[in-house]
PDB file of C-alpha atoms and ligand atoms in Angstrom:
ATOM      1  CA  UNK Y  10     152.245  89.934 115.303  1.00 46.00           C
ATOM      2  CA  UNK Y  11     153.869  93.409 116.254  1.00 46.00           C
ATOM      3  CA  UNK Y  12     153.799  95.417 113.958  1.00 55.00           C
ATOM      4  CA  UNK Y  13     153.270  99.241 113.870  1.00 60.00           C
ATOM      5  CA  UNK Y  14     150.652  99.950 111.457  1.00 83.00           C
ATOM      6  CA  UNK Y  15     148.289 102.978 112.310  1.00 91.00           C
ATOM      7  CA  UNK Y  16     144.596 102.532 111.898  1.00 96.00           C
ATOM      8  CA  UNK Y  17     143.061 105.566 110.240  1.00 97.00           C
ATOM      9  CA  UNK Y  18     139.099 106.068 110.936  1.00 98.00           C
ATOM     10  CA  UNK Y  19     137.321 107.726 108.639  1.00 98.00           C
ATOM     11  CA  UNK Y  20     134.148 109.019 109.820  1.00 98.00           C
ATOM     12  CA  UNK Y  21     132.104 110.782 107.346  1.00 97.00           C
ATOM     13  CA  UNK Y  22     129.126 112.690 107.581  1.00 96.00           C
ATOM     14  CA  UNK Y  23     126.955 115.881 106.703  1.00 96.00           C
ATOM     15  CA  UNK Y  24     127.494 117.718 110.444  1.00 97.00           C
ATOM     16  CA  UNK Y  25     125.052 120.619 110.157  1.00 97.00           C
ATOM     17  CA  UNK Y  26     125.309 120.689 113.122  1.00 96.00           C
ATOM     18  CA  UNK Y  27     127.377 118.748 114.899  1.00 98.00           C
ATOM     19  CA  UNK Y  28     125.889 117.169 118.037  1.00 97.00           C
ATOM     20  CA  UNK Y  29     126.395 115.782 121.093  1.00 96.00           C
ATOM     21  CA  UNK Y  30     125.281 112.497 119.593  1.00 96.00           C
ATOM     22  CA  UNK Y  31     128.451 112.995 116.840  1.00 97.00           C
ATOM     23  CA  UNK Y  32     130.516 114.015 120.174  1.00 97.00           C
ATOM     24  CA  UNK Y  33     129.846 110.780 121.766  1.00 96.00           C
ATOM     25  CA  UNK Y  34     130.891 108.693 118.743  1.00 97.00           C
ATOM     26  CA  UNK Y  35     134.248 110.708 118.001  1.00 98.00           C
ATOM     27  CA  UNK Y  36     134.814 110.582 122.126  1.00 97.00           C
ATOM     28  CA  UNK Y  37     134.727 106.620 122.004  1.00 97.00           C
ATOM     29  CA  UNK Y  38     136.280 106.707 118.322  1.00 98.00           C
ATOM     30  CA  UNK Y  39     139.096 108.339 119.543  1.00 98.00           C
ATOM     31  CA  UNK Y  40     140.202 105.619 122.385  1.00 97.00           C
ATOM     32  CA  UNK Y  41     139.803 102.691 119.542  1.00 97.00           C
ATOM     33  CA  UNK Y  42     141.654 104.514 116.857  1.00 98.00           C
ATOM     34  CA  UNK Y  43     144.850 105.540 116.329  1.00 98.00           C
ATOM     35  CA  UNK Y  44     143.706 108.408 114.379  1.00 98.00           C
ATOM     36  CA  UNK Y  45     140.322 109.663 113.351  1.00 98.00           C
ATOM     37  CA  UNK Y  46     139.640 112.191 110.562  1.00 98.00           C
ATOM     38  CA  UNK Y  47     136.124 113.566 110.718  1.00 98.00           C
ATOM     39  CA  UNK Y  48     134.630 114.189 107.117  1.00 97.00           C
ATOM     40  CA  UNK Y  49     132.428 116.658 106.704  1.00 97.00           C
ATOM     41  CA  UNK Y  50     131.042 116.024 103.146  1.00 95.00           C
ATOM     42  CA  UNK Y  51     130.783 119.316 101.254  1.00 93.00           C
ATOM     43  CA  UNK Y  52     127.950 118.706  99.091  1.00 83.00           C
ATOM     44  CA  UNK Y  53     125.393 115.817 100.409  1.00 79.00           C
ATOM     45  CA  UNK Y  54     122.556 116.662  98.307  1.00 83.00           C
ATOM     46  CA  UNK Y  55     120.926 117.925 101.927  1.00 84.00           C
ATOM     47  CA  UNK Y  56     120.383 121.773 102.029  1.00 89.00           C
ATOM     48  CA  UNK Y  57     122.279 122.737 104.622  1.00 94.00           C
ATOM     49  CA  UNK Y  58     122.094 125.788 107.394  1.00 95.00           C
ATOM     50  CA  UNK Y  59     125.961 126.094 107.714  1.00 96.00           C
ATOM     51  CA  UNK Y  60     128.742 126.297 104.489  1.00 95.00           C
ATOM     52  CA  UNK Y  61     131.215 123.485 104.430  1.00 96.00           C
ATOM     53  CA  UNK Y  62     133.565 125.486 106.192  1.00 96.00           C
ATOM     54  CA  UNK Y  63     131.493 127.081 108.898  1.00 97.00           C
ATOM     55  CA  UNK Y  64     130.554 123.153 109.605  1.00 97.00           C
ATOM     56  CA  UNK Y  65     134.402 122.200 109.887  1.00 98.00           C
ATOM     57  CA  UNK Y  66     135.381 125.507 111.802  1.00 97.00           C
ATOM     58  CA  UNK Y  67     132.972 124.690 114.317  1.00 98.00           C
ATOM     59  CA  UNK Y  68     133.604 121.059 114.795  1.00 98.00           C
ATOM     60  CA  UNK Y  69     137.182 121.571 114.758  1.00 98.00           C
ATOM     61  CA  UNK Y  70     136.566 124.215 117.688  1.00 97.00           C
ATOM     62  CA  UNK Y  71     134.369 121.446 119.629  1.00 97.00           C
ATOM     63  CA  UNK Y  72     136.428 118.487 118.904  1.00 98.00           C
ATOM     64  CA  UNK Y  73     140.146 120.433 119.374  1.00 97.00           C
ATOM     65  CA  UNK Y  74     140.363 118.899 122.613  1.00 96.00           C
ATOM     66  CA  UNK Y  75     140.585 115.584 120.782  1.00 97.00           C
ATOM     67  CA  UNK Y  76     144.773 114.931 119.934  1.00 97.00           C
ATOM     68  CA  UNK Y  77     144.245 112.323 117.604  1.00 98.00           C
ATOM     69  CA  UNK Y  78     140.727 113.826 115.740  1.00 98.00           C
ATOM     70  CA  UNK Y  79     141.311 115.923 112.454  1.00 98.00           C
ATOM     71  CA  UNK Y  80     138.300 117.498 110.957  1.00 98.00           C
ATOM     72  CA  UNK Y  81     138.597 117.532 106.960  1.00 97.00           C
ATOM     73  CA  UNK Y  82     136.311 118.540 104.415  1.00 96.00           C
ATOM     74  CA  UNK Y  83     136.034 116.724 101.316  1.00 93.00           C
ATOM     75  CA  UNK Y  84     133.776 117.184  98.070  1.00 92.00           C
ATOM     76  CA  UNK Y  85     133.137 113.716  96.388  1.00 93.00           C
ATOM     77  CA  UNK Y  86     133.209 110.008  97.525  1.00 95.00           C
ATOM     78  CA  UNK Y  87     134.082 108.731 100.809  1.00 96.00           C
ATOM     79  CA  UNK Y  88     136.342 106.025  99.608  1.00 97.00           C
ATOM     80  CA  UNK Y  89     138.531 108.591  97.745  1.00 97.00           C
ATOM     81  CA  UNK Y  90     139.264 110.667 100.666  1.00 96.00           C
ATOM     82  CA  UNK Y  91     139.318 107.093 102.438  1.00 97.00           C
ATOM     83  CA  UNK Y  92     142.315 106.396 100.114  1.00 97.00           C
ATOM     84  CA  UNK Y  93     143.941 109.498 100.036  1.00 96.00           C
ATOM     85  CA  UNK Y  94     144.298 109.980 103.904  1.00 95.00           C
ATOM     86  CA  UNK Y  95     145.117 105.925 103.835  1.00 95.00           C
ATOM     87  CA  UNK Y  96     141.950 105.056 106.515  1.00 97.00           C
ATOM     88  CA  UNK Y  97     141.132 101.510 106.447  1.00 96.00           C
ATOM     89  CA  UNK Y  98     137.624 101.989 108.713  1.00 98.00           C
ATOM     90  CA  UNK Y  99     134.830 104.001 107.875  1.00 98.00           C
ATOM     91  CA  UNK Y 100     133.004 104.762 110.730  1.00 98.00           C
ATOM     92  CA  UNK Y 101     129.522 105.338 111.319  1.00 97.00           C
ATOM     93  CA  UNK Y 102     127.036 105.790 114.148  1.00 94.00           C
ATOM     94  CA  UNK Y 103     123.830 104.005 114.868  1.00 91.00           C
ATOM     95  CA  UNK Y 104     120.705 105.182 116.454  1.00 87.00           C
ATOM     96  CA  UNK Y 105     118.454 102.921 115.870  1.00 84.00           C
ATOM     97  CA  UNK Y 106     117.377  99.846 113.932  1.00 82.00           C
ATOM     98  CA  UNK Y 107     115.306 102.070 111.208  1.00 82.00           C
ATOM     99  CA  UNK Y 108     119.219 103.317 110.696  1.00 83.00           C
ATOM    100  CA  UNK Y 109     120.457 100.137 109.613  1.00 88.00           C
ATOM    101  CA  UNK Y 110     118.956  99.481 105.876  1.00 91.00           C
ATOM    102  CA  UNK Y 111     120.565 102.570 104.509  1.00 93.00           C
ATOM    103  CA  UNK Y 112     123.416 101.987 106.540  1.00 94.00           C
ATOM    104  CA  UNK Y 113     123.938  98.374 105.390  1.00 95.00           C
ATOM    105  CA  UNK Y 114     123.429  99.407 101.798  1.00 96.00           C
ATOM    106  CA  UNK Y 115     126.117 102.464 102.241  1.00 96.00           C
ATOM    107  CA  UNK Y 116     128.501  99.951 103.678  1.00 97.00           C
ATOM    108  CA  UNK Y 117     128.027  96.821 101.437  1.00 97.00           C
ATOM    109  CA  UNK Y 118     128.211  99.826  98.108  1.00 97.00           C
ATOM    110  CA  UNK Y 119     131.696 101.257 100.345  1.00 97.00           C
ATOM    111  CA  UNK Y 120     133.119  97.863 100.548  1.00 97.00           C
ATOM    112  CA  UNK Y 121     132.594  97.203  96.786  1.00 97.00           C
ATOM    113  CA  UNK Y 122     134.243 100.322  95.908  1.00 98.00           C
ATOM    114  CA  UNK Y 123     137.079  99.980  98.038  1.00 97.00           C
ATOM    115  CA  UNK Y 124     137.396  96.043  99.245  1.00 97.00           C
ATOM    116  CA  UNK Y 125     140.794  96.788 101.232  1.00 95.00           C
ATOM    117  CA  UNK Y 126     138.973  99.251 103.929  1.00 96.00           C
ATOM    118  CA  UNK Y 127     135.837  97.875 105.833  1.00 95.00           C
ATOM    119  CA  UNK Y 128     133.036 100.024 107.844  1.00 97.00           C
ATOM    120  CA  UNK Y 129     132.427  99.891 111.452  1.00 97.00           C
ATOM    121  CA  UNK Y 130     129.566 100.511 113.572  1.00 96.00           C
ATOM    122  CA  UNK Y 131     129.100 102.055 116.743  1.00 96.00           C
ATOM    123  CA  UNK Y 132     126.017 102.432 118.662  1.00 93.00           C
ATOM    124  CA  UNK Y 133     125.186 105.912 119.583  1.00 91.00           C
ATOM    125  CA  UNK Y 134     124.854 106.137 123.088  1.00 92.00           C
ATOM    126  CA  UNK Y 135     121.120 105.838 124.732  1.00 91.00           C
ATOM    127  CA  UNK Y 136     120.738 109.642 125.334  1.00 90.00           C
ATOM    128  CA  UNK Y 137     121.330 110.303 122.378  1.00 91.00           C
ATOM    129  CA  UNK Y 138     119.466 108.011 120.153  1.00 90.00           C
ATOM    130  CA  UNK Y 139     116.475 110.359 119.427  1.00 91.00           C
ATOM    131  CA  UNK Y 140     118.763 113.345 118.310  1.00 93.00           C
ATOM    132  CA  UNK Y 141     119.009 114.469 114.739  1.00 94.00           C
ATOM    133  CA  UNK Y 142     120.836 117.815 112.973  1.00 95.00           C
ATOM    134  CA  UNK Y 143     117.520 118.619 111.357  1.00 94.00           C
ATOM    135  CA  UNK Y 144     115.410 118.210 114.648  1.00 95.00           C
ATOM    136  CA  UNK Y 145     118.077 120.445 116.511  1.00 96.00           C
ATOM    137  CA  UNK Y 146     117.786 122.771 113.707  1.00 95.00           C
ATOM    138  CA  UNK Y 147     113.828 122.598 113.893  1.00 95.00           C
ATOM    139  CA  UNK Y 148     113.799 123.164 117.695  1.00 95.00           C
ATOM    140  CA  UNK Y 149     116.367 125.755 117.702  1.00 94.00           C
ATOM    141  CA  UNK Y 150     114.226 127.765 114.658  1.00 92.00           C
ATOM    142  CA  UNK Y 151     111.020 127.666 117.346  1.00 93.00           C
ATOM    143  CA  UNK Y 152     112.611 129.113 119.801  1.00 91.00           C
ATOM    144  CA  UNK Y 153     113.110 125.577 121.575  1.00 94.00           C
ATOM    145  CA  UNK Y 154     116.136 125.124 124.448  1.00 95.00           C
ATOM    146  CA  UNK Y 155     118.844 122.786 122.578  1.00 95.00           C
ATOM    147  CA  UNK Y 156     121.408 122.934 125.210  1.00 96.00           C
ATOM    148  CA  UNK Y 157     121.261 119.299 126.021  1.00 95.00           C
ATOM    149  CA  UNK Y 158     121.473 118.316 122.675  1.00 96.00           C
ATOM    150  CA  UNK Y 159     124.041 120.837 121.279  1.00 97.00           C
ATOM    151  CA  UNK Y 160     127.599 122.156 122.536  1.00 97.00           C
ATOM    152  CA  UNK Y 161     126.717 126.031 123.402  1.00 97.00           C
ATOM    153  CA  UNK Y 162     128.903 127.401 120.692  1.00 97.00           C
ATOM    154  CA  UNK Y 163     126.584 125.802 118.224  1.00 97.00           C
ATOM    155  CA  UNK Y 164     123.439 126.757 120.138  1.00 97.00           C
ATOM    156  CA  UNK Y 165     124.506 130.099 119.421  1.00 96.00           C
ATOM    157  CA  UNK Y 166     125.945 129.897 116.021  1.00 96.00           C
ATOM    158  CA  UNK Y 167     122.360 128.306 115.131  1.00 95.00           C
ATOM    159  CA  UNK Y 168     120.423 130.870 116.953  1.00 93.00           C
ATOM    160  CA  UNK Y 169     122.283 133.235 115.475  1.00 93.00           C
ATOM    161  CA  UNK Y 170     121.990 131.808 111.869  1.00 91.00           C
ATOM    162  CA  UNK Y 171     118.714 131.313 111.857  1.00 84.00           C
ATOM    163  CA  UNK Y 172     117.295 134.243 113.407  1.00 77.00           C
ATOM    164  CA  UNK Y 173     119.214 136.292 110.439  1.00 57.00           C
ATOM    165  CA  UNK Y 174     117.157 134.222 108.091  1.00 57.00           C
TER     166      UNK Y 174
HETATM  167  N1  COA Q 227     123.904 110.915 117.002  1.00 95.69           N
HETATM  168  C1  COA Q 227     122.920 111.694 116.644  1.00 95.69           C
HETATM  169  N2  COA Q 227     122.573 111.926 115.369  1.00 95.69           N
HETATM  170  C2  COA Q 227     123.287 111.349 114.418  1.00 95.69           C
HETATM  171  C3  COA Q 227     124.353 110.516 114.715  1.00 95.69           C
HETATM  172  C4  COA Q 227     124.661 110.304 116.068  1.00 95.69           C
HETATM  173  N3  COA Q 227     125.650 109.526 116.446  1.00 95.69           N
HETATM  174  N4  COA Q 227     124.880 110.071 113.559  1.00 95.69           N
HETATM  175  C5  COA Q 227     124.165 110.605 112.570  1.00 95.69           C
HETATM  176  N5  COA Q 227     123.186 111.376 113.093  1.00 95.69           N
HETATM  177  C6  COA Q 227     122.165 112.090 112.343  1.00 95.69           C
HETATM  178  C7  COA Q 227     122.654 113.291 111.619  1.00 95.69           C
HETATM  179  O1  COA Q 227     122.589 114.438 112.407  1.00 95.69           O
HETATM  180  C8  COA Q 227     121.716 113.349 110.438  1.00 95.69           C
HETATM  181  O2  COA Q 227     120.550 114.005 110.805  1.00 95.69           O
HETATM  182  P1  COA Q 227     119.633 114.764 109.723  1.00 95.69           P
HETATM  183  O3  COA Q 227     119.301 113.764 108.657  1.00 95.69           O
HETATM  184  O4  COA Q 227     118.486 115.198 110.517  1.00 95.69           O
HETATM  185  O5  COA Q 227     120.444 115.909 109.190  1.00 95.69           O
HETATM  186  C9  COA Q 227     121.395 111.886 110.161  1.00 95.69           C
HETATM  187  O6  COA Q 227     121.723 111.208 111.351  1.00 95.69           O
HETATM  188  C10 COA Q 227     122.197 111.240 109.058  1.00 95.69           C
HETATM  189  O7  COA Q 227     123.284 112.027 108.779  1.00 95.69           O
HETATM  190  P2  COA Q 227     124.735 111.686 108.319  1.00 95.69           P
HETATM  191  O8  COA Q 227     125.371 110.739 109.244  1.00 95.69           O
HETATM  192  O9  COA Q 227     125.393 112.980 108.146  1.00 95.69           O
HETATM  193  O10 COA Q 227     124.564 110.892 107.005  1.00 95.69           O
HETATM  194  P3  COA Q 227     123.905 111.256 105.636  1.00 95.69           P
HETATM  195  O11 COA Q 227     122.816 110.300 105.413  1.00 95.69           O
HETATM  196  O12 COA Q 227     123.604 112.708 105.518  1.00 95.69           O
HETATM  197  O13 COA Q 227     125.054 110.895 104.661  1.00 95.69           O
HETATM  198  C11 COA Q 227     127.263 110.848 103.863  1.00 95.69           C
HETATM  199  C12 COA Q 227     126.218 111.598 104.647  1.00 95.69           C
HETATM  200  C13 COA Q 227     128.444 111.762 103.873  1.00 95.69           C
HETATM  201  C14 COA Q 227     127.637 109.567 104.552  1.00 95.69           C
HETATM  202  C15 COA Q 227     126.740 110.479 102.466  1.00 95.69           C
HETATM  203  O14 COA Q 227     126.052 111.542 101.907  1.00 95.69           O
HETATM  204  C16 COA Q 227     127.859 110.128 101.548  1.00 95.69           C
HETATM  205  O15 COA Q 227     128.271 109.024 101.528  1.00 95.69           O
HETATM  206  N6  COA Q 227     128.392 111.113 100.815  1.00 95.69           N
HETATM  207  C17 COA Q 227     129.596 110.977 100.000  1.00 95.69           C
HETATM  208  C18 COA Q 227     129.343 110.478  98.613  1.00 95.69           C
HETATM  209  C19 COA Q 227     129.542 109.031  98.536  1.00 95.69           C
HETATM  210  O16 COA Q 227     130.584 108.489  98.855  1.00 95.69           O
HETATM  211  N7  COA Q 227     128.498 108.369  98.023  1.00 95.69           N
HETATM  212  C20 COA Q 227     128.524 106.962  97.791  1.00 95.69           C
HETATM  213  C21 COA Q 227     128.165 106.222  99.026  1.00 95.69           C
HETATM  214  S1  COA Q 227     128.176 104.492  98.688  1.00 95.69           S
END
């Protein structure tokens, strides 16, 4: 066909923290995408360690090595900043099986609102399957060693955070 369209990823989430499982999505993400815009979602109804913009700041500091990765905050509905930055593919990570209800439901109620952009899945790498932001955020609160699941800058920023609590 040859044509020069641009896919646009969108891949949305609540990042408190961002972790290496995130990492490895964006990392593959990147090599399938023309361009991916990482969404952290402002207000998920989750109460989060980290503001909105602490969460972007420090993904945008982990992910700057990424030319084609944007990190974007965005209050509201993920098909409206879908449409807005024109992404066609929402993107979203799997972990495991017990992910894929909501997931099917998020990307069945997605496709309804916006028909003209579909969601993708990719399966979080095996090392990564068991990881969760709350779990880091647990560990890290005990006094627990997250440097395998966390880049350092967040194991501090956490440690940090949460020993000022
Ligand atoms: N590796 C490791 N962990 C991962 C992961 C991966 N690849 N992908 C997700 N996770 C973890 C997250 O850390 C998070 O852990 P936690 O629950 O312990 O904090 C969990 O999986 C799920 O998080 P997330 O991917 O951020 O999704 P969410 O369920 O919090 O939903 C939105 C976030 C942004 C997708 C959702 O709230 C939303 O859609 N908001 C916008 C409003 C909207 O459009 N609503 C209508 C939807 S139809």
């Amino acid at each position: 066909m040859g044509n020069n369209l641009i896919t646009t990823a969108i891949y949305p989430g609540t990042f408190d923290p961002i972790t290496h499982g995130h990492t490895d999505i964006v990392s593959r993400a990147a090599m399938v995408f023309d361009r991916l815009i990482v969404d952290i979602a402002a207000s998920t109804g989750k109460k989060t360690v980290f503001s909105a913009d602490e969460r972007v700041t420090l993904a945008a500091e982990i992910l700057s090595t990424y030319d084609n990765v944007e990190v974007r905050c965005f209050d509201g509905l993920i098909v409206n900043f879908a449409r807005e930055i024109e992404a066609t593919v929402i993107l979203r990570g799997l972990r495991a099986v017990s992910d894929f209800e909501y997931e099917f439901q998020l990307a069945g109620m997605n496709r309804k609102l916006m028909p003209e952009a579909d969601t993708v899945f990719m399966p979080t790498s095996e090392k990564f399957t068991y990881i969760s932001s709350s779990l880091v955020r647990e560990i890290s609160s005990l006094g627990g060693d997250i440097s395998d699941f966390v880049h350092p800058r967040i194991r501090d920023a956490l440690a940090e955070r949460l020993e000022t609590r």
